[in-house]
PDB file of C-alpha atoms in Angstrom:
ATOM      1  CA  UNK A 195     -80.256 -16.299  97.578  1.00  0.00           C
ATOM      2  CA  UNK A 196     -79.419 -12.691  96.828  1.00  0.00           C
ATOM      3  CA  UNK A 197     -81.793 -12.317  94.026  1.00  0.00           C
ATOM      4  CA  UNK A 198     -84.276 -13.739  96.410  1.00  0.00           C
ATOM      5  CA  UNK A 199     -83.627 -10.971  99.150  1.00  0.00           C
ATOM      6  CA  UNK A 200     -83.868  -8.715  96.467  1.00  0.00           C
ATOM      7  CA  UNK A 201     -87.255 -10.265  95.442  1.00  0.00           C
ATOM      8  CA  UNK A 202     -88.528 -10.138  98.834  1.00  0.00           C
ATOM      9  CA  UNK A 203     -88.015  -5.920  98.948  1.00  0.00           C
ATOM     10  CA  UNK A 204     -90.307  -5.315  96.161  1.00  0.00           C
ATOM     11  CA  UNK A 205     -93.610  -6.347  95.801  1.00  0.00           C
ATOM     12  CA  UNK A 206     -96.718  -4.566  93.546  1.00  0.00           C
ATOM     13  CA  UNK A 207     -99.058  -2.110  95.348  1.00  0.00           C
ATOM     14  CA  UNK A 208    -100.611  -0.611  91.826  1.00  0.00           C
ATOM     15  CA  UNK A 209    -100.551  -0.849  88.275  1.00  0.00           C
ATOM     16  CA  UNK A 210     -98.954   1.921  87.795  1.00  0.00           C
ATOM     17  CA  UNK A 211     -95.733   0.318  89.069  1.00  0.00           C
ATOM     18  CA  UNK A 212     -95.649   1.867  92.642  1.00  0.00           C
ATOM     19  CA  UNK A 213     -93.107  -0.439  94.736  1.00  0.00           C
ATOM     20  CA  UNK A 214     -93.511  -1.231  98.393  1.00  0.00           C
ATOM     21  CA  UNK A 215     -92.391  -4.229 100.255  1.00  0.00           C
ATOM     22  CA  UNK A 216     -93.486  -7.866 100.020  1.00  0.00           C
ATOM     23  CA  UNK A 217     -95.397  -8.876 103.583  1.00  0.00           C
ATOM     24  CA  UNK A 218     -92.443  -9.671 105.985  1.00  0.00           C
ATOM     25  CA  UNK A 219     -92.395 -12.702 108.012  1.00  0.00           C
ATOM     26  CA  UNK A 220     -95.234 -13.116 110.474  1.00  0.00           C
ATOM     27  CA  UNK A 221     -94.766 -11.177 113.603  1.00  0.00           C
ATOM     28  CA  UNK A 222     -98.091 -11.902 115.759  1.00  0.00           C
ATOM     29  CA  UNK A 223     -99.664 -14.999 116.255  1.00  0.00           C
ATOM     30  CA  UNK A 224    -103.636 -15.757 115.999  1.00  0.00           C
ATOM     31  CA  UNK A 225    -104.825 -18.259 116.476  1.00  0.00           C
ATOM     32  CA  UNK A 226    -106.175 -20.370 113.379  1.00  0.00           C
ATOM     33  CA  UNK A 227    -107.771 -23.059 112.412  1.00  0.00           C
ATOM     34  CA  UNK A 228    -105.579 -25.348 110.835  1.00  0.00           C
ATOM     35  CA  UNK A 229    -107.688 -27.175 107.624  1.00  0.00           C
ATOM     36  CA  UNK A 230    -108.204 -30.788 107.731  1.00  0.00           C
ATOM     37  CA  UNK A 231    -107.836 -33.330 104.618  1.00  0.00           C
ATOM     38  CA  UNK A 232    -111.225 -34.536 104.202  1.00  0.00           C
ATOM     39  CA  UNK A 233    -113.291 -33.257 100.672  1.00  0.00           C
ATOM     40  CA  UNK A 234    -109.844 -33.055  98.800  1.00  0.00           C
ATOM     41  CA  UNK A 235    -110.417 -31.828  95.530  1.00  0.00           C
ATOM     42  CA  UNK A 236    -110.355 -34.326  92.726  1.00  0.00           C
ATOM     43  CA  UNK A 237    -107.872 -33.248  89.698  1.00  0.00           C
ATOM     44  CA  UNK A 238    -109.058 -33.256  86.365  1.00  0.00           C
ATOM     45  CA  UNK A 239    -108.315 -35.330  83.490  1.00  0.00           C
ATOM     46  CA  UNK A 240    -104.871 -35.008  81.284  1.00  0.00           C
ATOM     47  CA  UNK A 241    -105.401 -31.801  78.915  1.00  0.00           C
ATOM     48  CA  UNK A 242    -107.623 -32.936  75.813  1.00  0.00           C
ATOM     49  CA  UNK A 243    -107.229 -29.365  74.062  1.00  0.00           C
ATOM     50  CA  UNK A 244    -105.132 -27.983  71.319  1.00  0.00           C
ATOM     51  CA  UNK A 245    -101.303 -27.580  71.101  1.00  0.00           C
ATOM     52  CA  UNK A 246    -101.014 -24.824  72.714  1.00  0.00           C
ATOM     53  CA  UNK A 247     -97.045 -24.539  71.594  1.00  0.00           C
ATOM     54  CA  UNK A 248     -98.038 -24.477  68.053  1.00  0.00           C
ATOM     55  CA  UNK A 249    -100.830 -21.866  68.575  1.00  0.00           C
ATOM     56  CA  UNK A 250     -98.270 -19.846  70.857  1.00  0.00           C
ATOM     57  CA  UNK A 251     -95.079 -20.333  68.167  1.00  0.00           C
ATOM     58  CA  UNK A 252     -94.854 -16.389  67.624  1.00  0.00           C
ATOM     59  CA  UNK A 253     -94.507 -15.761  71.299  1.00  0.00           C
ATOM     60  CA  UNK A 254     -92.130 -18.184  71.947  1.00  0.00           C
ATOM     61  CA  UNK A 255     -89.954 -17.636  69.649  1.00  0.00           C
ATOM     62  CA  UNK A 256     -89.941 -13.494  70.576  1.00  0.00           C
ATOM     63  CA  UNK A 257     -90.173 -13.639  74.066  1.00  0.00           C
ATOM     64  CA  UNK A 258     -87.679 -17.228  74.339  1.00  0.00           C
ATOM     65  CA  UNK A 259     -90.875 -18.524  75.965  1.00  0.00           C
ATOM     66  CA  UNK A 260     -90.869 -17.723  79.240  1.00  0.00           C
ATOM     67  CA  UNK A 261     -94.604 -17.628  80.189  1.00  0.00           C
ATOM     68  CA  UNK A 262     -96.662 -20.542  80.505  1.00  0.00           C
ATOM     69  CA  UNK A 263    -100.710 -20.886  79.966  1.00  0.00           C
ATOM     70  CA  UNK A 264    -103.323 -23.147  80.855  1.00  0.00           C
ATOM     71  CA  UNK A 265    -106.715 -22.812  79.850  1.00  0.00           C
ATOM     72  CA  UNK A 266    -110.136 -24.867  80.436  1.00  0.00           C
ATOM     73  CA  UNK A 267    -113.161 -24.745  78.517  1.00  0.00           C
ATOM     74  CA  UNK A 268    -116.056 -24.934  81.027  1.00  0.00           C
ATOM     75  CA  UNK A 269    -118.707 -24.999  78.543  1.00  0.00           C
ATOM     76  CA  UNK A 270    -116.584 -27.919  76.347  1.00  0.00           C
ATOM     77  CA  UNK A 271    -114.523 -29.849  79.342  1.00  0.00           C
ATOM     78  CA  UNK A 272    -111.372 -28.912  76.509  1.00  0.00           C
ATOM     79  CA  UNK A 273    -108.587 -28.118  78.532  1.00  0.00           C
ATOM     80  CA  UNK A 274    -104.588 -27.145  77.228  1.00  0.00           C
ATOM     81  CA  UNK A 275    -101.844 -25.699  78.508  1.00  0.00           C
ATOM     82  CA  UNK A 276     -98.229 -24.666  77.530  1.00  0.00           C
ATOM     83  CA  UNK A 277     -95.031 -25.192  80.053  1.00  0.00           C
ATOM     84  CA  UNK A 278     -97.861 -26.470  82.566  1.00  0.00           C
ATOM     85  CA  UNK A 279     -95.618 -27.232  85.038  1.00  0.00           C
ATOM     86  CA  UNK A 280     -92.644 -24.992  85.006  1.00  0.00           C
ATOM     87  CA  UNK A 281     -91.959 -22.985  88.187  1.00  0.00           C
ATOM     88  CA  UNK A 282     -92.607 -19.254  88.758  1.00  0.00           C
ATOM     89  CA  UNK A 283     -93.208 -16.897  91.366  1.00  0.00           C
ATOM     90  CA  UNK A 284     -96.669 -15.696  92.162  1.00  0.00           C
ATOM     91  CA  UNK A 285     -95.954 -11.938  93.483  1.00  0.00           C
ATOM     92  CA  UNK A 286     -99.802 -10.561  94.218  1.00  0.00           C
ATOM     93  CA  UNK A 287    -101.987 -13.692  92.594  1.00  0.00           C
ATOM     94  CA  UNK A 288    -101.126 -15.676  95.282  1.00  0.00           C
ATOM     95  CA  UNK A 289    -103.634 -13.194  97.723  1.00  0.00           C
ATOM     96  CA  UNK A 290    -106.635 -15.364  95.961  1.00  0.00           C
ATOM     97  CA  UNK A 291    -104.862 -18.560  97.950  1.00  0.00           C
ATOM     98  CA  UNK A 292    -104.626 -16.918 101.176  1.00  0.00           C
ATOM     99  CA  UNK A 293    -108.488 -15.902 100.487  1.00  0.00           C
ATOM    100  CA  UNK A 294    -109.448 -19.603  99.996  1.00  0.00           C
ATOM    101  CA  UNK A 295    -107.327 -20.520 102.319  1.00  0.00           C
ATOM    102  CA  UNK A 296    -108.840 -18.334 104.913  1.00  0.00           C
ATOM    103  CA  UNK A 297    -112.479 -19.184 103.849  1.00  0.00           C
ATOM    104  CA  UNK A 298    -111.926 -22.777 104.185  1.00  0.00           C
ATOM    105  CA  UNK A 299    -110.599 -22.544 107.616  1.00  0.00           C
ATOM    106  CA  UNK A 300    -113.431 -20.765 108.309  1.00  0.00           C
ATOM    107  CA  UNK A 301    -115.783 -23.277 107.143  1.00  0.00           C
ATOM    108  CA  UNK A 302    -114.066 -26.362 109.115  1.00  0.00           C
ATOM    109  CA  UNK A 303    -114.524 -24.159 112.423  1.00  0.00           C
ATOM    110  CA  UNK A 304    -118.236 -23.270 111.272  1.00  0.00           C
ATOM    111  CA  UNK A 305    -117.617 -19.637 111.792  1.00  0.00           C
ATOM    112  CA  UNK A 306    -118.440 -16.658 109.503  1.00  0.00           C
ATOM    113  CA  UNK A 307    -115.748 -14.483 108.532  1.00  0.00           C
ATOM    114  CA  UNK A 308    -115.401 -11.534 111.012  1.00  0.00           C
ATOM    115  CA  UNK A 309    -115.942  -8.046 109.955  1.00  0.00           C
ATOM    116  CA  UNK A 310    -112.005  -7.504 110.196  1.00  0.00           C
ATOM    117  CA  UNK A 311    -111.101 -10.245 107.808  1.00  0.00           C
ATOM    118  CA  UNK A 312    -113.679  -9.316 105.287  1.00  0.00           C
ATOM    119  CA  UNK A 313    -112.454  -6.070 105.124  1.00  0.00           C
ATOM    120  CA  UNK A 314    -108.830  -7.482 104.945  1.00  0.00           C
ATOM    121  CA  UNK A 315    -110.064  -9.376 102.173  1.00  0.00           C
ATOM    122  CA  UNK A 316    -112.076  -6.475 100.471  1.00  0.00           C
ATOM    123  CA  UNK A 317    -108.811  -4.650 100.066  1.00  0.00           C
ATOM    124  CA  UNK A 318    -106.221  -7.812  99.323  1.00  0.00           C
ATOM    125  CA  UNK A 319    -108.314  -8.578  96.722  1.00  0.00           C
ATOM    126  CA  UNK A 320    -109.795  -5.278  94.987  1.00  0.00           C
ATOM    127  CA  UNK A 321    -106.994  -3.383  95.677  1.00  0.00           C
ATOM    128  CA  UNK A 322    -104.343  -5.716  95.904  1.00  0.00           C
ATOM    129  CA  UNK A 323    -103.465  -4.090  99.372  1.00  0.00           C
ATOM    130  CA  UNK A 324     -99.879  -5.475 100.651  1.00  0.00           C
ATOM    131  CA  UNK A 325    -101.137  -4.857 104.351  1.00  0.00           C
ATOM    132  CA  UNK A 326    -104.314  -6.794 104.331  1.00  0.00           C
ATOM    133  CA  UNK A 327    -102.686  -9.818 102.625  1.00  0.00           C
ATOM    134  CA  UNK A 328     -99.622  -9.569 105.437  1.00  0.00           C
ATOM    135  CA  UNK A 329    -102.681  -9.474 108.061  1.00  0.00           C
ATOM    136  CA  UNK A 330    -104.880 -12.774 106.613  1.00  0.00           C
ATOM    137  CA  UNK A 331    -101.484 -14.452 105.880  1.00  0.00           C
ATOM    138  CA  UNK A 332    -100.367 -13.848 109.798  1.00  0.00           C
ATOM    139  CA  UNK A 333    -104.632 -14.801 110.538  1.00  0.00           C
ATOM    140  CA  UNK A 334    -104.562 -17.911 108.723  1.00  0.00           C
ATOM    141  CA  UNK A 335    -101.202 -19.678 110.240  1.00  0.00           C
ATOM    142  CA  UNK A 336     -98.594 -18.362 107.005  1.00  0.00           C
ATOM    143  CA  UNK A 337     -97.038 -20.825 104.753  1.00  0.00           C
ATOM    144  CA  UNK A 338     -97.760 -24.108 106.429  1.00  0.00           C
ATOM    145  CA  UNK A 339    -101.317 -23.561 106.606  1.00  0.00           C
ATOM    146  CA  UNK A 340    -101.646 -22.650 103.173  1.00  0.00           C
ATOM    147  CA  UNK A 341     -99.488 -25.570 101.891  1.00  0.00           C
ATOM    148  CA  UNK A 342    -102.221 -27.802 103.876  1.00  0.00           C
ATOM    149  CA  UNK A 343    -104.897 -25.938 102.566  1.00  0.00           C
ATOM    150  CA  UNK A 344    -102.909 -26.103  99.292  1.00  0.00           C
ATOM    151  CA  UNK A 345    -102.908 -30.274  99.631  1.00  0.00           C
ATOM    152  CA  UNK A 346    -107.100 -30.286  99.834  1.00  0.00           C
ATOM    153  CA  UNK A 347    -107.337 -28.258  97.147  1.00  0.00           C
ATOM    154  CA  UNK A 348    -104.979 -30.513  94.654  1.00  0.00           C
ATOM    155  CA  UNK A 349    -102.520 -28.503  94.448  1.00  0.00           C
ATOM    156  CA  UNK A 350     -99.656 -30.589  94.241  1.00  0.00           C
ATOM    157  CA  UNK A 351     -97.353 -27.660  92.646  1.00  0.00           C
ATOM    158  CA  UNK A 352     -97.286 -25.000  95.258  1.00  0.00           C
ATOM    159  CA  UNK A 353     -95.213 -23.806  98.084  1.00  0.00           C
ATOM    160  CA  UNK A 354     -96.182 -20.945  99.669  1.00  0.00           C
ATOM    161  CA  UNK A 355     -93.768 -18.152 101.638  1.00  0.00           C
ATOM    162  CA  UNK A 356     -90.412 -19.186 100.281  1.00  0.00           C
ATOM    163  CA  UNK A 357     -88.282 -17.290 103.084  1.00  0.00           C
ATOM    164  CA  UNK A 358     -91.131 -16.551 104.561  1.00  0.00           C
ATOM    165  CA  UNK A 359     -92.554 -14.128 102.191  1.00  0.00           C
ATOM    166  CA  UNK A 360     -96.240 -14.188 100.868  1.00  0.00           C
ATOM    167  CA  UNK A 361     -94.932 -12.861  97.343  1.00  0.00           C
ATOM    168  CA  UNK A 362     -92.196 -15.299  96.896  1.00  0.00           C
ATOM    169  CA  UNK A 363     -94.693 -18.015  96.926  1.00  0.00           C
ATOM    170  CA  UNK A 364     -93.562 -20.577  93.804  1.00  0.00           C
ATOM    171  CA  UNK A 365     -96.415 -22.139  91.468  1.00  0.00           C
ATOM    172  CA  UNK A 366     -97.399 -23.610  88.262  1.00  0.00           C
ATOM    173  CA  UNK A 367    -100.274 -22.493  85.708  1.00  0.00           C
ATOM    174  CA  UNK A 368    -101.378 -25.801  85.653  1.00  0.00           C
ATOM    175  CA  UNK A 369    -102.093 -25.305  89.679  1.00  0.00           C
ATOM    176  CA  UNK A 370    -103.156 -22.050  89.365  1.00  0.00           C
ATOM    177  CA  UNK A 371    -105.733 -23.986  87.362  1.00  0.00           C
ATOM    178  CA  UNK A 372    -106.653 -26.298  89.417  1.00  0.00           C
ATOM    179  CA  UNK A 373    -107.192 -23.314  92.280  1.00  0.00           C
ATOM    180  CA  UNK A 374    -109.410 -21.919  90.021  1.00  0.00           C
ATOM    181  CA  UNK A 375    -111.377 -24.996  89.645  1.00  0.00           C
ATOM    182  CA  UNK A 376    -111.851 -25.062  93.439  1.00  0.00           C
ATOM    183  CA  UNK A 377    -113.098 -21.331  93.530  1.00  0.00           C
ATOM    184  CA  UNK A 378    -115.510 -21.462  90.080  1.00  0.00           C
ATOM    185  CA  UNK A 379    -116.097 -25.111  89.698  1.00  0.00           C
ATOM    186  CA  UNK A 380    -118.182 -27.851  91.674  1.00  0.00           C
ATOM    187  CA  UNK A 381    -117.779 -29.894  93.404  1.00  0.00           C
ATOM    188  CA  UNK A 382    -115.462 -28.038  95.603  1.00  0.00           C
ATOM    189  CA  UNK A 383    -114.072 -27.881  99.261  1.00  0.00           C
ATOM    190  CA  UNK A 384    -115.207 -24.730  99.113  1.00  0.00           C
ATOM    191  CA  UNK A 385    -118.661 -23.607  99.627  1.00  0.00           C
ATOM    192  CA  UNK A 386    -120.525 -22.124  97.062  1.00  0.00           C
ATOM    193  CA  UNK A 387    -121.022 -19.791  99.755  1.00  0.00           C
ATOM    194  CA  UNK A 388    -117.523 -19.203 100.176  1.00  0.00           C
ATOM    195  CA  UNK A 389    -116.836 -19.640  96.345  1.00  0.00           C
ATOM    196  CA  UNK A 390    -119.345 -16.867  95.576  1.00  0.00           C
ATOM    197  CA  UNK A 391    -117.536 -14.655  97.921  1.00  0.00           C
ATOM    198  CA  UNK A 392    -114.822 -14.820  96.520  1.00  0.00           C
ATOM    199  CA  UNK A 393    -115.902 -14.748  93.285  1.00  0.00           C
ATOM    200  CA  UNK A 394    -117.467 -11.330  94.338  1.00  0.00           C
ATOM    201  CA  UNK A 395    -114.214  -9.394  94.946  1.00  0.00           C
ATOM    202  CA  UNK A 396    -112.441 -10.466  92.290  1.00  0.00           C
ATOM    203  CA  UNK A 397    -115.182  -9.155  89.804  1.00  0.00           C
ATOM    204  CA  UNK A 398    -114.751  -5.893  91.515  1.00  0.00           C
ATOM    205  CA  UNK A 399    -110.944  -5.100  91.655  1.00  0.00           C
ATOM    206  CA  UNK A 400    -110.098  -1.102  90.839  1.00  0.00           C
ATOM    207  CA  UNK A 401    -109.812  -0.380  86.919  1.00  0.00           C
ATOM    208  CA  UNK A 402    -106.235  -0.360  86.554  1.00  0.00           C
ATOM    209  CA  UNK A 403    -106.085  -3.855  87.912  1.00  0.00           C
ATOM    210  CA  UNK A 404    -108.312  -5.007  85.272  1.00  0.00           C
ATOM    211  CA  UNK A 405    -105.809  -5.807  82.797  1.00  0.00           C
ATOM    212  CA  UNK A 406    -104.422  -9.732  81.960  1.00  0.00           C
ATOM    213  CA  UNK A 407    -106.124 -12.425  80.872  1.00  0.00           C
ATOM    214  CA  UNK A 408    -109.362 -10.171  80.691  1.00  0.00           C
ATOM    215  CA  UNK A 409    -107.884  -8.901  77.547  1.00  0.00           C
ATOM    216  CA  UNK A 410    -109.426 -12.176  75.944  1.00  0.00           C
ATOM    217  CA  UNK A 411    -112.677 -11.356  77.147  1.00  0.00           C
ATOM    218  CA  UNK A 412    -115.844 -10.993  74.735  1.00  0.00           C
ATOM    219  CA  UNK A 413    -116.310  -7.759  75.004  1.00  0.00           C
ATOM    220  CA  UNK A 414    -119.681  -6.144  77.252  1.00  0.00           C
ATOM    221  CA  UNK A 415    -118.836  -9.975  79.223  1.00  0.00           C
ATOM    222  CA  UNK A 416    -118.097  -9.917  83.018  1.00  0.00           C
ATOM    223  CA  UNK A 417    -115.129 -11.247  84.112  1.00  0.00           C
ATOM    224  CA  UNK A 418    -112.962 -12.111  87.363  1.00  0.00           C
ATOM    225  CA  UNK A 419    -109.800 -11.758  87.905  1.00  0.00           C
ATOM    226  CA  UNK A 420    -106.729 -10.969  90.027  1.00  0.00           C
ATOM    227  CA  UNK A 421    -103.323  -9.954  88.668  1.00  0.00           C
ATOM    228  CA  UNK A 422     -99.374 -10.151  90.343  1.00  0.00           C
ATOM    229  CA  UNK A 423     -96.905  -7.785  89.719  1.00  0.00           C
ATOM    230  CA  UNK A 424     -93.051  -8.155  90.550  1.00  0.00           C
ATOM    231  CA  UNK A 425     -89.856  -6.342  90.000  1.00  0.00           C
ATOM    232  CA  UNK A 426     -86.698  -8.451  90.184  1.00  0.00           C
ATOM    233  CA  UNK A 427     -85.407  -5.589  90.203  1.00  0.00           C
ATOM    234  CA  UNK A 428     -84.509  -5.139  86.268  1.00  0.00           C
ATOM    235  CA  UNK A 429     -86.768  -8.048  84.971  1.00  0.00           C
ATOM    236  CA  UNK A 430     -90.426  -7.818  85.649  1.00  0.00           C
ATOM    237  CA  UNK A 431     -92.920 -11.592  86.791  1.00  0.00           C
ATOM    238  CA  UNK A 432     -96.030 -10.125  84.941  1.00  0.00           C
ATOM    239  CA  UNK A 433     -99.295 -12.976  86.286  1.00  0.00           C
ATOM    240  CA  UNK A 434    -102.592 -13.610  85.495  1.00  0.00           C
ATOM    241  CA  UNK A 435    -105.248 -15.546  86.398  1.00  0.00           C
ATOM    242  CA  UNK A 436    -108.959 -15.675  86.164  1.00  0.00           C
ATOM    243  CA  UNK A 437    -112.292 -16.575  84.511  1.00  0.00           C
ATOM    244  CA  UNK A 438    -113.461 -15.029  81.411  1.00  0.00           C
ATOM    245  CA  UNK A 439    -116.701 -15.266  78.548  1.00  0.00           C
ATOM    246  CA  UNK A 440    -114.497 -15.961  75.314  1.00  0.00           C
ATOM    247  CA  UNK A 441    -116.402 -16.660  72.115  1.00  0.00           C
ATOM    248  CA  UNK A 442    -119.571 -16.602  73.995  1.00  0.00           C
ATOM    249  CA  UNK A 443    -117.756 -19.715  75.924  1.00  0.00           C
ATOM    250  CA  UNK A 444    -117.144 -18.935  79.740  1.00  0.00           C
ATOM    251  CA  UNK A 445    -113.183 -20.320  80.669  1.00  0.00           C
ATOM    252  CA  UNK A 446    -110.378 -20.800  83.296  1.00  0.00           C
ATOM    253  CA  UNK A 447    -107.427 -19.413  82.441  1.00  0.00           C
ATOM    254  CA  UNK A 448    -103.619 -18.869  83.752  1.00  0.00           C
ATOM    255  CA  UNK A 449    -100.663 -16.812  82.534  1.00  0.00           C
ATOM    256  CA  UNK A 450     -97.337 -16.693  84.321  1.00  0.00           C
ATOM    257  CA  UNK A 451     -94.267 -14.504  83.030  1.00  0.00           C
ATOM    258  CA  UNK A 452     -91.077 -13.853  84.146  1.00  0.00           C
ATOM    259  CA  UNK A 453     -87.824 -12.102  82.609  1.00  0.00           C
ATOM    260  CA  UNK A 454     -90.059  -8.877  80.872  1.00  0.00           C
ATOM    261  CA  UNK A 455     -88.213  -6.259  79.986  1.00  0.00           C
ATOM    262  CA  UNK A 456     -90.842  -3.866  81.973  1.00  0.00           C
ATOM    263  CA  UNK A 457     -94.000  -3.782  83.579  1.00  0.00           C
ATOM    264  CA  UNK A 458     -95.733  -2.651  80.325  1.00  0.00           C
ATOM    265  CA  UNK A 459     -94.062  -5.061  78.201  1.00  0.00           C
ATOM    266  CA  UNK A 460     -94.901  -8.142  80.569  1.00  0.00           C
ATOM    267  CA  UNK A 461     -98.273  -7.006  80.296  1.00  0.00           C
ATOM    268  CA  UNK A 462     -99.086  -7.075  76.993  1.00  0.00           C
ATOM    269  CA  UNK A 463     -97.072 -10.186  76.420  1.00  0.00           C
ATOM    270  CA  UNK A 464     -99.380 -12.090  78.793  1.00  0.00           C
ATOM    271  CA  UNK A 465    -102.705  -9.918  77.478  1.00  0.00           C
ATOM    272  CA  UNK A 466    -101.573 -11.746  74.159  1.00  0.00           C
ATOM    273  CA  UNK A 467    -100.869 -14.703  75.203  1.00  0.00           C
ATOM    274  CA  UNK A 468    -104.520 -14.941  76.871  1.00  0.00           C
ATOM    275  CA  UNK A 469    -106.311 -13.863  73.800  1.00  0.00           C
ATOM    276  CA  UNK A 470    -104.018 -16.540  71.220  1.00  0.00           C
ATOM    277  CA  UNK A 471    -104.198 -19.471  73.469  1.00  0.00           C
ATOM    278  CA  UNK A 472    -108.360 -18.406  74.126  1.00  0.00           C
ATOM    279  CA  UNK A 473    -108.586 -18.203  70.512  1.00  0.00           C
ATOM    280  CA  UNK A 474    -106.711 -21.673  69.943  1.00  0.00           C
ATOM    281  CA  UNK A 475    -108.866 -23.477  72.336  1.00  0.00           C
ATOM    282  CA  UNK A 476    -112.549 -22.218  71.365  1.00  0.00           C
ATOM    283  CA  UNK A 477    -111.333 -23.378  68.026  1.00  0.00           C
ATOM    284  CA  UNK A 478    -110.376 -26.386  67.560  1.00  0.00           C
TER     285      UNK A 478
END
C-alpha cells in the first residue's frame, strides 16, 4: 500500500520528466451516462504469430524481462505477444480509455461531445494534460464507468482507478490490444465517427511525446500513438501503445515496462522492443 500512495503522488506531465500529481479522487459529480452492454466487442482469435520470446531473448535476458508486447498484423490477421497477460500499471495510456470511454457514452445518449469535453480531450490526449484527464474521468462516472465501458469493449484485463486514481489503473498488453482493436478496427462499439476522432488526436500529440512504439515505424509513415510515463519513485513504468506502418504493413502494437532504471532507459528499452518484436512479426 505504501508504494501505491507513493505511486499515486507522481504522475507524467512531459517527456522531459516534469512530475505533477496523478488525478485525485473525483470531487464533483456530473452527471453521465452510464454505457450499456449491447455491441460488445468480439475478441480475436488465440495469437497465430511468431515467438515473440525467442525474437525478444536479448531483452529478456538484459532487462530480466519485465516488459511485455503484443502486436497484430492488420494487413496479415498475424498476431503475437510476449507476457500477454501479466499485470502493469498504465500511468498516462490509460487517458485513450477514458477517451473511448467518454465517446461511447456519448453515443448511447445520442449526443455530440460538448465543446468543453473536446477541448478536455484535445489536451488529455496531445498533451497528455493531467487536468483534462482528472475532468473527463470525474465527466464520465470514474472507475466504475470505465470498467463497464471496459466490459463492452472486451476487455476482460482491466481495472481502472485502483485507489481511486486514473494513473494507477492496472492492465495487460494483450488488452491494451484489444482497446486498440475497438478504436482502429471494425466492427466496433465505437463509431467510426467516434473512432476517427480519436484517431485524430492521437496522430497529433506534441513532438516530445512522439517517442515508443513509433520508433518501429517505416520511416516518412504516419502513425498514432499515446505514451505513459511513471515514477515509482526510483524505478520508472515506461508504456506504449499505438498503430504504426512497419515494413510497408500497417499494425497494432503494445509495450508495457516497469522496474527501468530511468525515464531514458525505459524508453529506449520499449523503442526496442517495438522495432524487434515488429521486425519478428512482418517476418515470419
Amino acid at each position: 500500500m505504501a508504494s501505491l500512495l507513493v505511486l499515486a503522488a507522481l504522475c507524467c506531465v512531459s517527456c522531459t520528466g516534469a512530475v505533477a500529481s496523478v488525478a485525485a479522487p473525483a470531487n464533483r459529480q456530473r452527471a453521465a451516462a452510464k454505457p450499456s452492454v449491447r455491441g460488445k466487442a468480439r475478441p480475436k482469435a488465440p495469437s497465430t504469430g511468431p515467438d515473440l520470446a525467442a525474437a525478444l531473448a536479448p531483452e529478456i535476458r538484459d532487462d530480466g524481462g519485465h516488459f511485455a508486447v503484443a502486436v497484430d498484423d492488420l494487413a496479415t490477421g498475424s498476431q503475437a505477444a510476449y507476457a500477454g497477460t501479466r499485470e502493469f500499471v498504465t500511468a498516462s495510456i490509460v487517458k485513450a480509455d477514458i477517451l473511448v470511454t467518454l465517446l461511447y457514452q456519448a453515443q448511447e445518449a445520442g449526443q455530440a461531445l460538448t465543446p468543453e469535453d473536446q477541448e478536455l480531450a484535445t489536451t488529455m490526449i496531445e498533451n497528455s494534460n493531467n487536468d483534462s484527464a482528472s475532468d473527463l474521468y470525474d465527466d464520465v462516472g470514474g472507475a466504475g464507468a470505465i470498467d463497464d465501458a471496459n466490459g463492452v469493449c472486451g476487455l476482460s484485463e482491466t481495472t481502472a482507478g485502483t485507489d481511486g486514481y486514473w494513473g494507477l489503473t492496472t492492465t495487460t498488453v494483450d488488452d491494451q490490444l484489444r482497446l486498440l482493436r475497438v478504436v482502429f478496427t471494425r466492427p466496433s462499439p465505437l463509431s467510426p465517427a467516434s473512432q476517427g476522432y480519436i484517431q485524430s488526436l492521437m496522430s497529433q500529440v506534441e513532438a516530445d511525446q512522439q517517442w515508443g512504439v513509433t520508433a518501429a515505424a517505416d520511416p516518412g509513415t504516419g502513425f498514432m500513438v499515446k505514451n505513459g510515463w511513471l515514477p515509482n519513485p526510483y524505478l520508472w513504468e515506461i508504456n506504449s501503445i499505438g498503430e504504426i506502418t512497419h515494413d510497408g504493413q500497417r499494425m497494432l502494437i503494445a509495450v508495457l515496462s516497469d522496474d527501468n532504471a530511468s525515464e531514458v532507459s525505459g524508453i529506449s528499452l520499449v523503442e526496442n522492443i517495438a522495432k524487434t518484436a515488429s521486425n519478428a512479426i512482418t517476418s515470419s
